GROMACS .gro file of C-alpha atoms in nm:
model
  334
    1MET     CA    1   0.000   0.000   0.000
    2SER     CA    2   0.112   0.357  -0.061
    3LEU     CA    3   0.150   0.557   0.262
    4GLU     CA    4   0.153   0.934   0.292
    5PRO     CA    5   0.408   1.074   0.542
    6ILE     CA    6   0.256   1.225   0.856
    7ASP     CA    7   0.418   1.338   1.181
    8PRO     CA    8   0.268   1.252   1.524
    9GLU     CA    9   0.153   1.605   1.614
   10THR     CA   10  -0.025   1.658   1.282
   11ALA     CA   11  -0.183   1.314   1.310
   12LEU     CA   12  -0.325   1.396   1.653
   13GLU     CA   13  -0.459   1.733   1.536
   14LEU     CA   14  -0.635   1.575   1.238
   15TYR     CA   15  -0.772   1.290   1.449
   16LEU     CA   16  -0.921   1.525   1.709
   17ALA     CA   17  -1.067   1.752   1.439
   18ASN     CA   18  -1.228   1.447   1.278
   19ARG     CA   19  -1.377   1.316   1.605
   20GLU     CA   20  -1.481   1.651   1.754
   21THR     CA   21  -1.839   1.636   1.623
   22GLU     CA   22  -1.882   1.267   1.706
   23ILE     CA   23  -1.781   1.254   2.071
   24SER     CA   24  -1.862   1.445   2.389
   25GLN     CA   25  -1.637   1.724   2.511
   26ALA     CA   26  -1.520   1.509   2.802
   27THR     CA   27  -1.422   1.226   2.565
   28TYR     CA   28  -1.247   1.476   2.339
   29TYR     CA   29  -1.034   1.603   2.627
   30SER     CA   30  -0.962   1.247   2.744
   31HIS     CA   31  -0.840   1.136   2.401
   32ASN     CA   32  -0.630   1.450   2.366
   33SER     CA   33  -0.468   1.383   2.704
   34ARG     CA   34  -0.406   1.010   2.652
   35LEU     CA   35  -0.270   1.045   2.301
   36GLY     CA   36  -0.059   1.341   2.407
   37HIS     CA   37   0.161   1.091   2.594
   38PHE     CA   38   0.209   0.897   2.271
   39VAL     CA   39   0.310   1.212   2.082
   40HIS     CA   40   0.557   1.294   2.360
   41TRP     CA   41   0.706   0.944   2.341
   42CYS     CA   42   0.741   0.970   1.962
   43ASP     CA   43   0.932   1.295   2.012
   44GLU     CA   44   1.166   1.126   2.261
   45GLN     CA   45   1.221   0.838   2.019
   46GLU     CA   46   1.272   1.078   1.727
   47ILE     CA   47   0.981   0.921   1.536
   48ILE     CA   48   0.887   1.192   1.288
   49ASN     CA   49   0.694   0.983   1.033
   50LEU     CA   50   0.425   0.743   1.153
   51ASN     CA   51   0.449   0.553   0.823
   52GLU     CA   52   0.745   0.373   0.981
   53LEU     CA   53   0.569   0.278   1.306
   54THR     CA   54   0.591  -0.094   1.392
   55GLY     CA   55   0.420  -0.333   1.629
   56ARG     CA   56   0.741  -0.372   1.827
   57GLN     CA   57   0.763   0.004   1.878
   58LEU     CA   58   0.403   0.008   2.000
   59GLN     CA   59   0.495  -0.257   2.257
   60HIS     CA   60   0.791  -0.044   2.370
   61TYR     CA   61   0.552   0.249   2.409
   62ARG     CA   62   0.313   0.037   2.615
   63LEU     CA   63   0.591  -0.057   2.859
   64TRP     CA   64   0.720   0.301   2.871
   65ARG     CA   65   0.374   0.440   2.945
   66ARG     CA   66   0.306   0.177   3.211
   67ASN     CA   67   0.628   0.258   3.396
   68ASP     CA   68   0.634   0.633   3.334
   69GLY     CA   69   0.277   0.680   3.452
   70ASP     CA   70   0.285   0.407   3.717
   71LEU     CA   71  -0.041   0.283   3.564
   72SER     CA   72  -0.281   0.028   3.707
   73PRO     CA   73  -0.397  -0.246   3.467
   74VAL     CA   74  -0.732  -0.071   3.425
   75THR     CA   75  -0.572   0.263   3.337
   76GLU     CA   76  -0.320   0.096   3.108
   77LYS     CA   77  -0.603  -0.076   2.921
   78THR     CA   78  -0.787   0.255   2.879
   79GLN     CA   79  -0.473   0.422   2.744
   80MET     CA   80  -0.393   0.144   2.498
   81ASP     CA   81  -0.752   0.103   2.381
   82THR     CA   82  -0.759   0.474   2.294
   83LEU     CA   83  -0.430   0.436   2.110
   84ARG     CA   84  -0.575   0.143   1.912
   85VAL     CA   85  -0.867   0.361   1.798
   86PHE     CA   86  -0.619   0.631   1.694
   87ILE     CA   87  -0.402   0.385   1.498
   88ARG     CA   88  -0.709   0.237   1.330
   89TRP     CA   89  -0.808   0.586   1.216
   90LEU     CA   90  -0.456   0.644   1.084
   91GLU     CA   91  -0.492   0.326   0.879
   92SER     CA   92  -0.800   0.476   0.714
   93ILE     CA   93  -0.603   0.779   0.590
   94ASP     CA   94  -0.293   0.582   0.481
   95GLY     CA   95  -0.087   0.712   0.772
   96VAL     CA   96   0.038   0.378   0.911
   97PRO     CA   97   0.079   0.024   0.774
   98GLU     CA   98  -0.242  -0.172   0.723
   99ASP     CA   99  -0.363  -0.375   1.024
  100LEU     CA  100  -0.110  -0.209   1.258
  101SER     CA  101  -0.397  -0.149   1.502
  102THR     CA  102  -0.418  -0.525   1.562
  103LYS     CA  103  -0.070  -0.507   1.713
  104VAL     CA  104  -0.171  -0.257   1.984
  105LEU     CA  105  -0.183  -0.481   2.291
  106SER     CA  106  -0.360  -0.406   2.618
  107PRO     CA  107  -0.408  -0.609   2.937
  108GLU     CA  108  -0.706  -0.836   2.987
  109ILE     CA  109  -0.922  -0.698   3.265
  110THR     CA  110  -1.162  -0.903   3.473
  111PRO     CA  111  -1.495  -0.748   3.576
  112SER     CA  112  -1.376  -0.732   3.937
  113GLN     CA  113  -1.063  -0.540   3.833
  114ASN     CA  114  -1.261  -0.302   3.618
  115ALA     CA  115  -1.507  -0.211   3.892
  116ARG     CA  116  -1.350   0.039   4.128
  117ASP     CA  117  -1.457   0.010   4.490
  118VAL     CA  118  -1.365   0.347   4.640
  119MET     CA  119  -1.677   0.509   4.777
  120LEU     CA  120  -1.813   0.738   5.045
  121ASP     CA  121  -2.022   0.530   5.282
  122HIS     CA  122  -2.337   0.652   5.453
  123GLU     CA  123  -2.172   0.703   5.791
  124GLN     CA  124  -1.900   0.922   5.641
  125ALA     CA  125  -2.150   1.117   5.430
  126THR     CA  126  -2.364   1.184   5.737
  127ALA     CA  127  -2.061   1.305   5.935
  128ILE     CA  128  -1.949   1.539   5.656
  129LEU     CA  129  -2.295   1.684   5.594
  130THR     CA  130  -2.363   1.724   5.965
  131HIS     CA  131  -2.040   1.921   6.003
  132LEU     CA  132  -2.114   2.137   5.699
  133GLU     CA  133  -2.468   2.202   5.818
  134LYS     CA  134  -2.336   2.323   6.154
  135TYR     CA  135  -2.036   2.528   6.045
  136GLU     CA  136  -2.082   2.604   5.671
  137TYR     CA  137  -2.459   2.600   5.632
  138ALA     CA  138  -2.591   2.688   5.285
  139SER     CA  139  -2.243   2.763   5.155
  140LEU     CA  140  -2.145   2.668   4.802
  141GLU     CA  141  -1.935   2.381   4.938
  142HIS     CA  142  -2.220   2.254   5.157
  143LEU     CA  143  -2.467   2.265   4.869
  144THR     CA  144  -2.222   2.091   4.631
  145VAL     CA  145  -2.159   1.795   4.859
  146ALA     CA  146  -2.527   1.768   4.958
  147LEU     CA  147  -2.645   1.769   4.596
  148LEU     CA  148  -2.395   1.505   4.488
  149TRP     CA  149  -2.489   1.276   4.776
  150HIS     CA  150  -2.867   1.316   4.766
  151THR     CA  151  -2.915   1.318   4.387
  152MET     CA  152  -2.635   1.074   4.290
  153MET     CA  153  -2.564   1.295   3.989
  154ARG     CA  154  -2.230   1.326   3.812
  155ILE     CA  155  -2.015   1.632   3.879
  156GLY     CA  156  -2.075   1.752   3.522
  157CYS     CA  157  -2.450   1.758   3.581
  158ALA     CA  158  -2.410   1.965   3.897
  159HIS     CA  159  -2.186   2.207   3.708
  160ALA     CA  160  -2.449   2.243   3.434
  161LEU     CA  161  -2.739   2.339   3.662
  162ASP     CA  162  -2.898   2.683   3.637
  163VAL     CA  163  -3.123   2.856   3.888
  164GLU     CA  164  -3.415   2.814   3.649
  165ASP     CA  165  -3.358   2.437   3.648
  166TYR     CA  166  -3.468   2.426   4.013
  167HIS     CA  167  -3.841   2.402   4.086
  168SER     CA  168  -3.896   2.475   4.452
  169ASN     CA  169  -4.270   2.411   4.476
  170GLU     CA  170  -4.260   2.086   4.280
  171GLN     CA  171  -3.929   1.987   4.445
  172TYR     CA  172  -3.721   1.874   4.150
  173LEU     CA  173  -3.426   1.966   3.926
  174GLU     CA  174  -3.403   1.959   3.548
  175ILE     CA  175  -3.075   1.836   3.397
  176HIS     CA  176  -3.001   1.962   3.047
  177HIS     CA  177  -2.724   1.913   2.790
  178ARG     CA  178  -2.617   2.261   2.672
  179PRO     CA  179  -2.285   2.220   2.488
  180GLU     CA  180  -2.328   2.546   2.297
  181THR     CA  181  -2.287   2.736   2.626
  182GLU     CA  182  -2.011   2.513   2.769
  183THR     CA  183  -2.217   2.286   2.995
  184PRO     CA  184  -2.231   1.948   2.820
  185ILE     CA  185  -2.330   1.642   3.019
  186LYS     CA  186  -2.238   1.277   2.981
  187ASN     CA  187  -2.466   1.089   2.739
  188GLN     CA  188  -2.572   1.426   2.595
  189GLN     CA  189  -2.950   1.445   2.527
  190ASP     CA  190  -2.991   1.091   2.656
  191GLY     CA  191  -2.864   1.216   2.992
  192GLU     CA  192  -3.133   1.483   3.026
  193ARG     CA  193  -3.383   1.405   3.300
  194LEU     CA  194  -3.583   1.531   3.598
  195VAL     CA  195  -3.448   1.455   3.946
  196ALA     CA  196  -3.678   1.460   4.248
  197LEU     CA  197  -3.557   1.630   4.566
  198SER     CA  198  -3.638   1.578   4.932
  199PRO     CA  199  -3.786   1.865   5.137
  200SER     CA  200  -3.461   1.903   5.334
  201VAL     CA  201  -3.253   1.945   5.017
  202CYS     CA  202  -3.505   2.196   4.883
  203GLU     CA  203  -3.478   2.391   5.207
  204LEU     CA  204  -3.100   2.399   5.165
  205ILE     CA  205  -3.124   2.520   4.804
  206ASN     CA  206  -3.380   2.785   4.903
  207ASP     CA  207  -3.154   2.917   5.177
  208TRP     CA  208  -2.860   2.925   4.935
  209LEU     CA  209  -3.063   3.117   4.678
  210ASN     CA  210  -3.218   3.358   4.927
  211ASN     CA  211  -2.917   3.430   5.146
  212LYS     CA  212  -2.584   3.314   5.005
  213ARG     CA  213  -2.581   3.288   4.626
  214PRO     CA  214  -2.400   3.578   4.453
  215PHE     CA  215  -2.619   3.763   4.204
  216VAL     CA  216  -2.407   3.688   3.898
  217THR     CA  217  -2.450   3.540   3.553
  218ASP     CA  218  -2.202   3.350   3.339
  219LYS     CA  219  -2.065   3.486   3.011
  220TYR     CA  220  -2.369   3.351   2.827
  221GLY     CA  221  -2.615   3.538   3.048
  222ARG     CA  222  -2.723   3.223   3.232
  223GLU     CA  223  -2.769   3.214   3.609
  224PRO     CA  224  -2.568   2.915   3.741
  225LEU     CA  225  -2.706   2.740   4.047
  226LEU     CA  226  -2.357   2.667   4.176
  227THR     CA  227  -2.167   2.991   4.137
  228THR     CA  228  -1.894   3.207   4.284
  229GLU     CA  229  -1.857   3.584   4.266
  230GLN     CA  230  -1.669   3.532   3.938
  231GLY     CA  231  -1.936   3.319   3.770
  232ARG     CA  232  -2.023   2.952   3.728
  233ALA     CA  233  -1.812   2.732   3.956
  234SER     CA  234  -1.580   2.522   3.740
  235ILE     CA  235  -1.583   2.144   3.751
  236SER     CA  236  -1.231   2.150   3.897
  237ALA     CA  237  -1.349   2.382   4.175
  238LEU     CA  238  -1.646   2.158   4.258
  239ARG     CA  239  -1.414   1.858   4.257
  240SER     CA  240  -1.177   2.037   4.495
  241TYR     CA  241  -1.461   2.091   4.744
  242VAL     CA  242  -1.513   1.715   4.756
  243TYR     CA  243  -1.143   1.644   4.804
  244CYS     CA  244  -1.132   1.906   5.077
  245TRP     CA  245  -1.433   1.796   5.280
  246SER     CA  246  -1.368   1.424   5.252
  247ARG     CA  247  -1.052   1.462   5.463
  248PRO     CA  248  -1.148   1.328   5.809
  249CYS     CA  249  -0.964   1.605   5.992
  250TRP     CA  250  -1.183   1.864   5.820
  251TYR     CA  251  -1.510   1.726   5.951
  252GLY     CA  252  -1.400   1.669   6.309
  253GLN     CA  253  -1.256   1.316   6.289
  254PRO     CA  254  -0.909   1.204   6.401
  255CYS     CA  255  -0.655   1.139   6.128
  256PRO     CA  256  -0.659   0.766   6.043
  257HIS     CA  257  -0.307   0.792   5.902
  258ASP     CA  258  -0.130   0.909   6.220
  259ARG     CA  259  -0.028   1.237   6.060
  260ASP     CA  260   0.036   1.562   6.242
  261PRO     CA  261  -0.208   1.814   6.088
  262LYS     CA  262   0.045   2.092   6.142
  263GLN     CA  263   0.298   1.914   5.922
  264CYS     CA  264   0.068   1.739   5.674
  265ASP     CA  265   0.093   1.870   5.318
  266ALA     CA  266  -0.263   1.756   5.250
  267MET     CA  267  -0.394   2.017   5.495
  268ARG     CA  268  -0.351   2.282   5.226
  269ARG     CA  269  -0.668   2.316   5.019
  270ASP     CA  270  -0.479   2.284   4.693
  271ASN     CA  271  -0.320   1.961   4.820
  272ALA     CA  272  -0.638   1.805   4.959
  273SER     CA  273  -0.637   1.527   4.699
  274LYS     CA  274  -0.306   1.403   4.844
  275CYS     CA  275  -0.480   1.290   5.162
  276PRO     CA  276  -0.517   0.910   5.149
  277SER     CA  277  -0.873   0.945   5.278
  278SER     CA  278  -0.987   1.209   5.031
  279ILE     CA  279  -1.218   1.094   4.754
  280SER     CA  280  -1.338   1.209   4.414
  281PRO     CA  281  -1.697   1.315   4.334
  282HIS     CA  282  -1.752   0.980   4.163
  283ALA     CA  283  -1.691   0.804   4.495
  284ILE     CA  284  -1.983   1.003   4.640
  285ARG     CA  285  -2.201   0.886   4.352
  286ARG     CA  286  -2.094   0.524   4.403
  287GLY     CA  287  -2.152   0.541   4.777
  288SER     CA  288  -2.494   0.702   4.742
  289ILE     CA  289  -2.604   0.445   4.485
  290THR     CA  290  -2.487   0.161   4.709
  291HIS     CA  291  -2.668   0.314   5.008
  292SER     CA  292  -2.991   0.356   4.811
  293LEU     CA  293  -2.980  -0.004   4.692
  294GLY     CA  294  -2.914  -0.114   5.048
  295LYS     CA  295  -3.229   0.070   5.155
  296ASP     CA  296  -3.431  -0.131   4.901
  297MET     CA  297  -3.467   0.141   4.639
  298PRO     CA  298  -3.550  -0.061   4.323
  299GLU     CA  299  -3.265  -0.086   4.073
  300LYS     CA  300  -3.487   0.056   3.798
  301VAL     CA  301  -3.551   0.368   4.007
  302VAL     CA  302  -3.180   0.410   4.078
  303SER     CA  303  -3.102   0.352   3.710
  304ASP     CA  304  -3.344   0.621   3.592
  305ARG     CA  305  -3.239   0.867   3.861
  306THR     CA  306  -2.868   0.832   3.788
  307ASN     CA  307  -2.884   0.786   3.409
  308VAL     CA  308  -2.688   0.462   3.412
  309SER     CA  309  -2.797   0.113   3.308
  310GLN     CA  310  -2.876  -0.155   3.565
  311ALA     CA  311  -2.594  -0.371   3.424
  312VAL     CA  312  -2.341  -0.091   3.480
  313ILE     CA  313  -2.479  -0.031   3.829
  314ASP     CA  314  -2.421  -0.398   3.912
  315GLN     CA  315  -2.063  -0.393   3.780
  316HIS     CA  316  -1.934  -0.048   3.873
  317TYR     CA  317  -2.148   0.104   4.147
  318ASP     CA  318  -2.316  -0.151   4.371
  319GLN     CA  319  -2.066  -0.224   4.650
  320ARG     CA  320  -2.297  -0.438   4.865
  321THR     CA  321  -2.144  -0.769   4.967
  322GLU     CA  322  -2.304  -1.095   4.860
  323ARG     CA  323  -2.407  -1.147   5.222
  324GLU     CA  324  -2.580  -0.807   5.235
  325ARG     CA  325  -2.767  -0.882   4.914
  326MET     CA  326  -2.876  -1.219   5.047
  327GLU     CA  327  -3.010  -1.069   5.370
  328GLN     CA  328  -3.209  -0.813   5.172
  329ARG     CA  329  -3.362  -1.089   4.964
  330ARG     CA  330  -3.443  -1.281   5.283
  331GLU     CA  331  -3.658  -0.989   5.404
  332PHE     CA  332  -3.872  -1.016   5.093
  333LEU     CA  333  -3.900  -1.392   5.132
  334GLU     CA  334  -4.020  -1.352   5.488
   0.00000   0.00000   0.00000
């Protein structure tokens, strides 16, 4: 076959331009980040024409990326699977030898390996929210953590909420995909839904709106529900609130790692994620889903509320033990 010379950077630019209208913004950024490591490796190896790329070189890259990034098998598989998609696309434009994508190897992952088990349990969530209610009531951080726990929504959905999406009298939130104004959500239009709220969460939102929320709009003239004085709170800012308030020392608990708070680097807000006990927003979602299932909320209800299939809930979110599931079934039998 006749190949047309192409350098790694140009290849990545063309690939992203080609996929931009097909994939979500989050997927776009993820592919750009993952494949950026490959472009960097090609630069180190002085590979300036991908026409000459071989299966052996791809294996060298896999080992380099595993060691350089200290990757887990799950992360390594994600990285290599994205690279395979990229190489397959390059085949379609005569940028690499035919069938080179079949030589991109990635580890075999069992379902148990692929399902992450880090989560915020109900006891921890109660302790955090009790502390926030007492000392940071109706603050942006309090509302962020409370919404994520009680609604089980993804951080991107919380970021996308506007004041007009909240219906106080009917006690629910609307979740919308608005990519044209920089608030896309996972699953796009398929992720749009109505989420019911409890009276206590509505009271919290009302107090935030009436007493604490800054009267600002974003650059598109929208009124974000979760906002700072500068405008809509970024996803990274919302994520940092979770890292911050999931540190035990910040909600009145002793340090489980025998660290001196005065000397602990993770005490700084910008280093909160370095605390071994800190968690990501997704761990709140996983913990809340597990708690709801443990309280006999039907899987179909949880599935619709969280916009995730029941099969994915079983594999990635439900952290109940087999014994706990059996005891729940026993109650129905009795």
